Coordinates of C-alpha atoms and ligand atoms in Angstrom, one line a residue:
M1 CA 106.0 134.7 2.4
R2 CA 102.8 133.7 0.5
R3 CA 105.0 131.6 -1.8
F4 CA 106.5 129.8 1.3
L5 CA 103.0 129.1 2.7
F6 CA 101.7 127.7 -0.6
L7 CA 104.7 125.4 -0.8
A8 CA 104.2 124.3 2.8
V9 CA 100.6 123.4 2.1
I10 CA 101.6 121.5 -1.1
L11 CA 104.3 119.6 0.8
L12 CA 101.8 118.7 3.6
I13 CA 99.2 117.4 1.1
S14 CA 101.7 115.5 -1.0
S15 CA 103.0 113.8 2.2
G16 CA 99.4 112.7 2.8
R17 CA 99.1 114.6 6.1
T18 CA 95.9 116.5 6.4
I19 CA 95.6 120.0 7.9
A20 CA 93.8 119.6 11.1
Q21 CA 90.5 121.4 10.8
S22 CA 89.2 122.4 14.2
P23 CA 85.8 120.8 14.7
T24 CA 82.8 123.1 14.2
T25 CA 80.1 121.0 15.7
L26 CA 79.6 119.5 19.2
K27 CA 79.2 116.0 17.9
D28 CA 82.6 116.2 16.0
A29 CA 84.4 118.0 18.9
Y30 CA 83.7 115.0 21.2
K31 CA 83.3 112.2 18.8
S32 CA 86.3 110.3 20.2
C33 CA 84.6 110.3 23.7
F34 CA 80.9 110.3 23.6
T35 CA 77.8 111.1 21.6
I36 CA 76.1 114.4 22.1
G37 CA 72.4 115.1 21.8
A38 CA 69.3 116.9 23.0
A39 CA 65.7 116.2 24.2
L40 CA 63.3 117.1 21.5
N41 CA 59.7 118.4 21.5
P42 CA 57.5 117.8 18.4
A43 CA 58.2 121.2 16.9
Q44 CA 61.8 120.2 16.5
F45 CA 61.3 117.0 14.6
T46 CA 58.2 117.7 12.5
G47 CA 59.5 120.8 10.6
Q48 CA 57.5 123.3 12.6
D49 CA 60.6 124.9 14.1
Q50 CA 63.2 125.0 11.3
V51 CA 65.8 127.0 13.3
E52 CA 65.9 124.4 16.0
E53 CA 65.6 121.4 13.7
A54 CA 68.7 122.7 11.8
I55 CA 70.7 123.0 15.1
V56 CA 69.7 119.4 16.0
K57 CA 70.8 118.0 12.6
Q58 CA 74.1 120.0 12.6
Q59 CA 75.2 119.6 16.2
F60 CA 73.9 116.3 17.5
N61 CA 74.2 112.6 16.8
T62 CA 71.7 111.3 19.4
I63 CA 68.2 112.4 20.4
S64 CA 65.9 111.8 23.3
P65 CA 62.1 112.4 23.5
E66 CA 61.2 115.1 26.0
N67 CA 57.6 113.8 26.3
V68 CA 56.3 111.9 23.2
L69 CA 57.2 108.4 24.5
K70 CA 55.9 108.8 28.0
W71 CA 53.0 106.5 29.1
E72 CA 50.4 109.2 29.3
V73 CA 51.1 110.1 25.6
V74 CA 51.5 106.7 24.0
H75 CA 49.0 104.7 26.2
P76 CA 46.4 107.2 27.5
Q77 CA 43.6 104.6 28.0
P78 CA 43.5 100.8 28.6
G79 CA 44.1 99.1 25.2
A80 CA 44.3 102.5 23.5
Y81 CA 47.8 103.4 22.0
D82 CA 48.8 106.6 20.2
F83 CA 52.1 106.4 18.5
A84 CA 51.6 109.3 16.1
Q85 CA 54.2 111.7 17.6
A86 CA 56.5 108.9 18.7
D87 CA 56.6 107.4 15.2
K88 CA 57.6 110.9 13.8
Y89 CA 60.3 111.2 16.4
V90 CA 61.9 107.8 15.5
E91 CA 61.6 108.5 11.8
F92 CA 63.4 111.8 12.3
G93 CA 66.1 110.0 14.2
Q94 CA 66.6 107.4 11.5
Q95 CA 66.5 109.9 8.6
N96 CA 69.3 111.9 10.4
R97 CA 71.4 108.8 11.5
M98 CA 70.9 109.6 15.2
F99 CA 71.4 107.2 18.2
I100 CA 67.7 107.2 19.3
I101 CA 66.8 107.1 23.0
G102 CA 63.5 106.0 24.4
H103 CA 62.3 107.8 27.6
N104 CA 60.8 106.3 29.6
L105 CA 58.9 103.0 30.3
V106 CA 58.3 103.0 34.0
W107 CA 57.9 106.3 36.0
H108 CA 55.8 107.7 38.9
S109 CA 54.9 110.8 36.9
Q110 CA 53.1 111.3 33.5
T111 CA 51.5 107.8 34.1
P112 CA 47.7 107.8 33.9
K113 CA 45.8 106.8 37.1
W114 CA 44.0 103.9 35.2
V115 CA 47.3 102.0 35.2
F116 CA 47.2 101.5 39.0
E117 CA 43.4 101.3 39.5
D118 CA 40.5 99.0 38.8
G119 CA 37.2 100.2 37.4
K120 CA 36.0 101.4 40.8
G121 CA 39.2 103.4 41.5
N122 CA 40.7 100.8 43.9
P123 CA 44.4 99.8 43.6
V124 CA 44.8 96.8 41.4
S125 CA 46.7 93.6 42.5
R126 CA 50.4 92.9 42.1
K127 CA 49.5 90.4 39.4
V128 CA 47.4 92.8 37.4
L129 CA 49.9 95.7 37.6
S130 CA 52.8 93.4 36.6
R131 CA 50.8 92.3 33.5
R132 CA 49.9 95.9 32.6
M133 CA 53.6 96.9 32.9
R134 CA 54.6 93.9 30.8
D135 CA 52.0 94.6 28.1
H136 CA 53.0 98.2 27.9
I137 CA 56.7 97.5 27.7
E138 CA 56.3 94.7 25.1
K139 CA 54.0 96.9 22.9
V140 CA 56.2 100.0 23.0
V141 CA 59.6 98.4 22.8
A142 CA 58.6 95.9 20.1
R143 CA 57.3 98.8 17.9
Y144 CA 60.7 100.4 17.8
K145 CA 62.8 97.2 18.0
G146 CA 66.2 97.8 16.3
R147 CA 65.4 101.5 15.9
I148 CA 65.5 102.8 19.4
G149 CA 69.0 101.9 20.6
G150 CA 68.6 102.6 24.4
W151 CA 65.7 102.9 26.8
D152 CA 65.3 104.7 30.2
V153 CA 63.6 101.6 31.5
V154 CA 63.0 102.9 35.1
N155 CA 63.0 106.6 35.9
E156 CA 63.5 108.3 39.3
A157 CA 62.7 105.3 41.6
L158 CA 64.7 106.7 44.6
N159 CA 64.2 109.2 47.3
E160 CA 66.8 111.8 48.2
D161 CA 68.0 109.6 51.1
G162 CA 68.6 106.7 48.8
T163 CA 65.6 104.6 49.8
L164 CA 63.1 103.4 47.2
R165 CA 60.4 105.9 46.4
Q166 CA 57.0 104.8 47.6
S167 CA 55.4 105.1 44.1
P168 CA 52.3 103.1 43.1
W169 CA 54.7 100.7 41.3
M170 CA 56.5 100.1 44.6
K171 CA 53.4 99.9 46.8
I172 CA 51.5 97.5 44.5
I173 CA 54.2 95.3 43.0
G174 CA 57.0 95.7 45.4
E175 CA 60.8 96.3 45.0
D176 CA 61.1 93.8 42.2
Y177 CA 59.1 96.0 39.8
I178 CA 62.4 97.4 38.7
E179 CA 63.9 93.9 37.9
K180 CA 60.7 92.9 36.1
A181 CA 60.8 96.1 33.9
F182 CA 64.3 95.4 32.8
R183 CA 63.6 91.8 32.1
Y184 CA 60.5 92.6 30.1
A185 CA 62.4 95.2 28.0
H186 CA 65.3 92.8 27.4
K187 CA 63.1 89.9 26.4
T188 CA 61.4 92.2 23.8
D189 CA 64.5 93.7 22.3
P190 CA 67.7 91.9 23.4
Q191 CA 69.9 94.3 21.5
A192 CA 68.6 97.5 23.1
Q193 CA 70.7 99.2 25.8
L194 CA 68.8 99.4 29.1
Y195 CA 69.3 102.2 31.6
Y196 CA 68.3 103.3 35.1
N197 CA 67.8 107.1 35.0
D198 CA 67.7 109.6 38.0
Y199 CA 68.5 113.1 39.2
S200 CA 70.7 114.3 42.1
L201 CA 72.7 111.0 42.1
E202 CA 75.7 113.3 43.0
N203 CA 74.3 113.6 46.5
E204 CA 76.0 111.0 48.6
A205 CA 73.0 109.4 50.3
K206 CA 71.0 109.1 47.0
R207 CA 74.1 107.8 45.1
K208 CA 74.7 105.1 47.8
G209 CA 71.1 104.0 47.2
A210 CA 71.5 103.9 43.5
L211 CA 74.8 102.0 43.7
E212 CA 73.2 99.4 45.9
L213 CA 70.2 99.2 43.5
V214 CA 72.6 98.6 40.5
R215 CA 74.7 96.2 42.5
K216 CA 71.7 94.1 43.4
L217 CA 70.4 94.1 39.8
K218 CA 73.8 93.1 38.5
A219 CA 74.1 90.3 41.1
K220 CA 70.7 88.9 39.9
G221 CA 71.9 89.0 36.3
V222 CA 69.4 91.7 35.4
P223 CA 70.4 93.1 31.9
I224 CA 71.1 96.7 33.0
T225 CA 73.6 98.4 30.5
G226 CA 74.0 101.8 32.1
V227 CA 73.0 104.6 34.5
G228 CA 71.7 108.0 33.5
L229 CA 72.8 111.0 35.5
Q230 CA 70.2 113.6 34.6
D231 CA 72.4 116.5 35.7
H232 CA 69.8 119.2 36.0
V233 CA 72.5 121.3 37.8
N234 CA 72.9 124.9 39.1
L235 CA 75.9 127.2 38.6
D236 CA 77.7 125.8 41.6
S237 CA 76.0 122.6 42.7
P238 CA 76.7 119.7 42.4
T239 CA 80.5 120.4 42.3
A240 CA 82.7 119.0 39.5
D241 CA 84.3 116.8 42.2
Q242 CA 80.9 115.4 43.2
I243 CA 80.1 114.6 39.5
D244 CA 83.6 113.1 39.1
T245 CA 83.2 110.8 42.1
T246 CA 79.7 109.8 41.0
I247 CA 80.9 108.8 37.5
S248 CA 83.8 106.8 38.9
E249 CA 81.6 105.0 41.5
F250 CA 79.2 103.7 38.8
G251 CA 82.1 102.9 36.6
K252 CA 83.3 100.4 39.2
L253 CA 80.0 98.5 38.8
D254 CA 80.8 97.8 35.1
V255 CA 77.9 99.9 33.8
K256 CA 78.1 102.8 31.3
V257 CA 77.3 106.3 32.5
M258 CA 75.3 108.8 30.5
I259 CA 74.6 112.4 31.2
T260 CA 70.9 112.3 30.1
E261 CA 69.1 115.6 30.9
L262 CA 71.8 118.3 31.1
D263 CA 70.9 121.9 31.8
V264 CA 72.4 124.6 34.1
D265 CA 69.8 126.7 36.0
L266 CA 71.3 130.1 36.7
L267 CA 68.2 131.7 38.3
P268 CA 67.7 132.0 42.1
W269 CA 66.8 128.6 43.5
P270 CA 63.6 129.0 45.5
A271 CA 63.6 125.8 47.5
S272 CA 65.6 124.4 50.5
N273 CA 66.9 121.2 48.8
Q274 CA 68.4 120.6 45.4
T275 CA 66.0 118.5 43.4
A276 CA 64.4 117.9 39.9
D277 CA 61.2 116.4 41.2
V278 CA 58.6 117.6 38.8
S279 CA 55.9 117.9 41.5
L280 CA 57.8 120.9 43.1
S281 CA 56.0 124.2 42.3
V282 CA 56.8 127.6 43.7
A283 CA 54.8 130.9 43.4
A284 CA 56.1 133.5 41.0
D285 CA 58.1 136.4 42.4
P286 CA 60.0 139.1 40.5
K287 CA 63.1 138.5 42.8
L288 CA 63.2 134.9 41.4
N289 CA 63.2 136.2 37.8
P290 CA 66.2 138.6 37.6
Y291 CA 66.9 138.5 33.9
P292 CA 63.6 139.0 32.0
N293 CA 65.2 141.1 29.3
G294 CA 68.5 139.3 28.6
L295 CA 71.5 137.9 30.4
P296 CA 74.3 140.2 31.6
D297 CA 77.6 139.3 30.0
E298 CA 79.3 138.5 33.2
V299 CA 76.6 135.8 33.9
Q300 CA 77.1 134.5 30.3
Q301 CA 80.8 134.1 31.2
T302 CA 80.0 132.4 34.5
L303 CA 77.7 129.9 32.6
A304 CA 80.5 129.3 30.0
K305 CA 82.9 128.5 32.8
R306 CA 80.4 126.1 34.4
Y307 CA 79.8 124.3 31.1
A308 CA 83.6 124.0 30.5
D309 CA 84.1 122.5 34.0
L310 CA 81.3 120.0 33.4
F311 CA 82.6 118.9 30.0
G312 CA 86.1 118.7 31.5
V313 CA 84.8 116.1 34.0
Y314 CA 82.7 114.2 31.4
A315 CA 85.7 114.0 29.0
K316 CA 88.0 112.9 31.8
H317 CA 85.9 109.7 31.8
C318 CA 86.1 109.2 28.0
G319 CA 84.7 105.8 27.2
L320 CA 82.9 105.4 30.5
V321 CA 80.7 108.3 29.8
T322 CA 79.2 107.3 26.5
R323 CA 76.6 110.1 26.0
V324 CA 75.8 113.7 27.0
T325 CA 72.3 114.9 26.2
F326 CA 71.0 118.4 26.9
W327 CA 67.4 118.6 28.1
G328 CA 66.2 120.9 25.3
V329 CA 67.8 122.6 22.3
T330 CA 67.5 126.4 23.0
D331 CA 66.7 128.5 26.0
K332 CA 63.3 129.3 24.4
D333 CA 61.7 125.9 25.0
S334 CA 63.5 124.8 28.2
W335 CA 61.3 123.3 30.9
K336 CA 63.4 125.5 33.2
N337 CA 61.4 128.5 32.1
D338 CA 58.3 127.0 33.9
W339 CA 59.9 125.0 36.7
P340 CA 59.8 125.2 39.6
V341 CA 58.4 128.7 39.1
K342 CA 56.1 129.2 36.0
G343 CA 56.8 132.0 33.5
R344 CA 60.5 132.8 34.3
T345 CA 63.2 133.7 31.7
N346 CA 65.9 131.1 32.1
Y347 CA 69.1 130.6 30.1
P348 CA 70.1 126.9 30.9
L349 CA 71.4 125.7 27.5
L350 CA 74.1 126.5 24.9
F351 CA 71.8 128.2 22.3
D352 CA 69.8 131.4 22.9
R353 CA 66.2 132.1 22.1
E354 CA 67.1 133.0 18.5
G355 CA 69.0 129.7 18.1
Q356 CA 72.4 131.5 18.3
P357 CA 75.4 129.8 20.1
K358 CA 76.2 131.4 23.4
P359 CA 79.6 131.9 25.0
A360 CA 79.0 128.6 26.8
F361 CA 78.8 126.9 23.4
N362 CA 82.2 128.4 22.4
A363 CA 83.7 127.3 25.7
V364 CA 82.6 123.7 25.2
M365 CA 83.8 123.7 21.6
Q366 CA 87.2 125.1 22.5
L367 CA 87.6 122.5 25.2
G368 CA 86.8 119.6 22.9
P369 CA 90.0 119.1 21.0
K370 CA 92.0 119.5 24.2
V371 CA 90.2 116.8 26.2
A372 CA 88.8 114.6 23.4
P373 CA 91.7 114.3 21.0
Ligands
G3I1 O1 50.4 118.0 26.3 C1 49.7 118.9 27.2 C2 48.9 119.9 26.4 O2 47.9 119.2 25.7 C3 48.3 120.9 27.3 O3 47.7 121.9 26.5 C4 49.4 121.6 28.1 C5 48.8 122.6 29.1 O4 49.5 122.6 30.3 O5 50.2 120.6 28.9 C6 50.8 119.7 28.0 O6 51.4 118.7 28.8 C7 52.7 119.2 29.3 C8 53.8 118.3 28.8 O7 55.0 118.7 29.5 C9 54.0 118.4 27.3 O8 54.4 119.7 27.0 C10 52.6 119.1 30.8 O9 51.6 120.0 31.3 C11 53.9 119.4 31.5 O10 53.9 119.1 32.9 C12 55.0 118.5 30.9 O11 56.2 118.8 31.5 C13 57.3 117.9 31.2 C14 57.7 117.3 32.6 O12 58.8 116.4 32.4 C15 56.5 116.6 33.2 O13 56.9 115.7 34.2 C16 58.5 118.6 30.6 O14 58.1 119.1 29.3 C17 59.7 117.7 30.5 O15 60.8 118.5 30.2 C18 59.9 117.0 31.9 O16 61.0 116.1 31.7 C19 61.4 115.4 32.9 C20 62.0 114.1 32.5 O17 61.0 113.4 31.8 C21 62.4 113.3 33.7 N1 63.4 114.1 34.5 C22 63.0 115.4 34.9 C23 62.5 116.2 33.6 C24 62.2 117.6 34.0 O18 61.0 117.5 34.8

């Protein structure tokens, strides 16, 4: 028997056929479909957290900045820029041959008040705010030209009903602040991919608003490359069908679709509506934190099934879905431990607090070769 196996291997090698090794990393398991990545905090790209940095280098081929490229971090005061952490993030990405994402240029959150006000605290004019937006985008995008491959240009500009959010950008500049942002970014780095990024786009009303927004931008020749579905999901909502429909609908508008901030919240949801709006905050309550000392195996299996279903839908749209990024590396650092309730023990990602792969990781890996040949 051993003799027969040895001969079979020799025959296979001499015929030039390779023995199909099953992929061992997420990036290899889905490389024929989309890139796979994670949002990083400074500990994960500055050598402080060796365990998580190793996971990033091994498993992923694209990275996103959880916070270090946001306005309040890189441009805290008028004329004052701080690129220390952002430079390290981009260097890490280049050293490890990652497709590097920039997040984000224009958002209603984590943007300092001075951006929208004059010295006396009054709202600035449309002209002044447009110039401040242009200066910021030109400064930040130019610094990483040719290194950051894709930018979340505008983040979360819609309300749940699909109307435009009445942010200071909207109130002071007006609806065309979105078009301006894309044009400023494109003029600064014509090669960079440019995205509109938002959450809960699987909800019909909000999706309709986003589709209309993209349609209008495309009609005006605004250089939008793709739409980011954040996908901060729960165990059962949005459904796989809702996500499937959403990806198809945007595909019809000739834009790429990316899953940009994936995590699965499996703790009790303490609010009436499904949202990822960072301003939501709910008081702590032991009933809302049922697994402080570890996740029961049956819940691990439920999470694994959920992730397999999600990746089944993403891979169904191979080529249209070009990237899947997790919002964090391990359960330890996930924002979902402190949102919308501070101090909970959540388990939303594929790697546990020790950096070990969870059943959900195995489920996603096993699916890969079947759906992404
Ligand atoms: O940097 C300060 C630190 O100096 C201070 O000591 C500490 C004390 O609270 O706060 C630190 O700032 C925190 C920052 O993360 C960096 O860790 C802010 O309080 C905290 O609010 C901020 O949370 C980020 C959140 O965006 C803010 O909006 C989360 O890490 C980040 O995961 C989250 O990411 C957003 C995406 O950008 C857009 N989509 C939704 C997603 C989740 O809210």
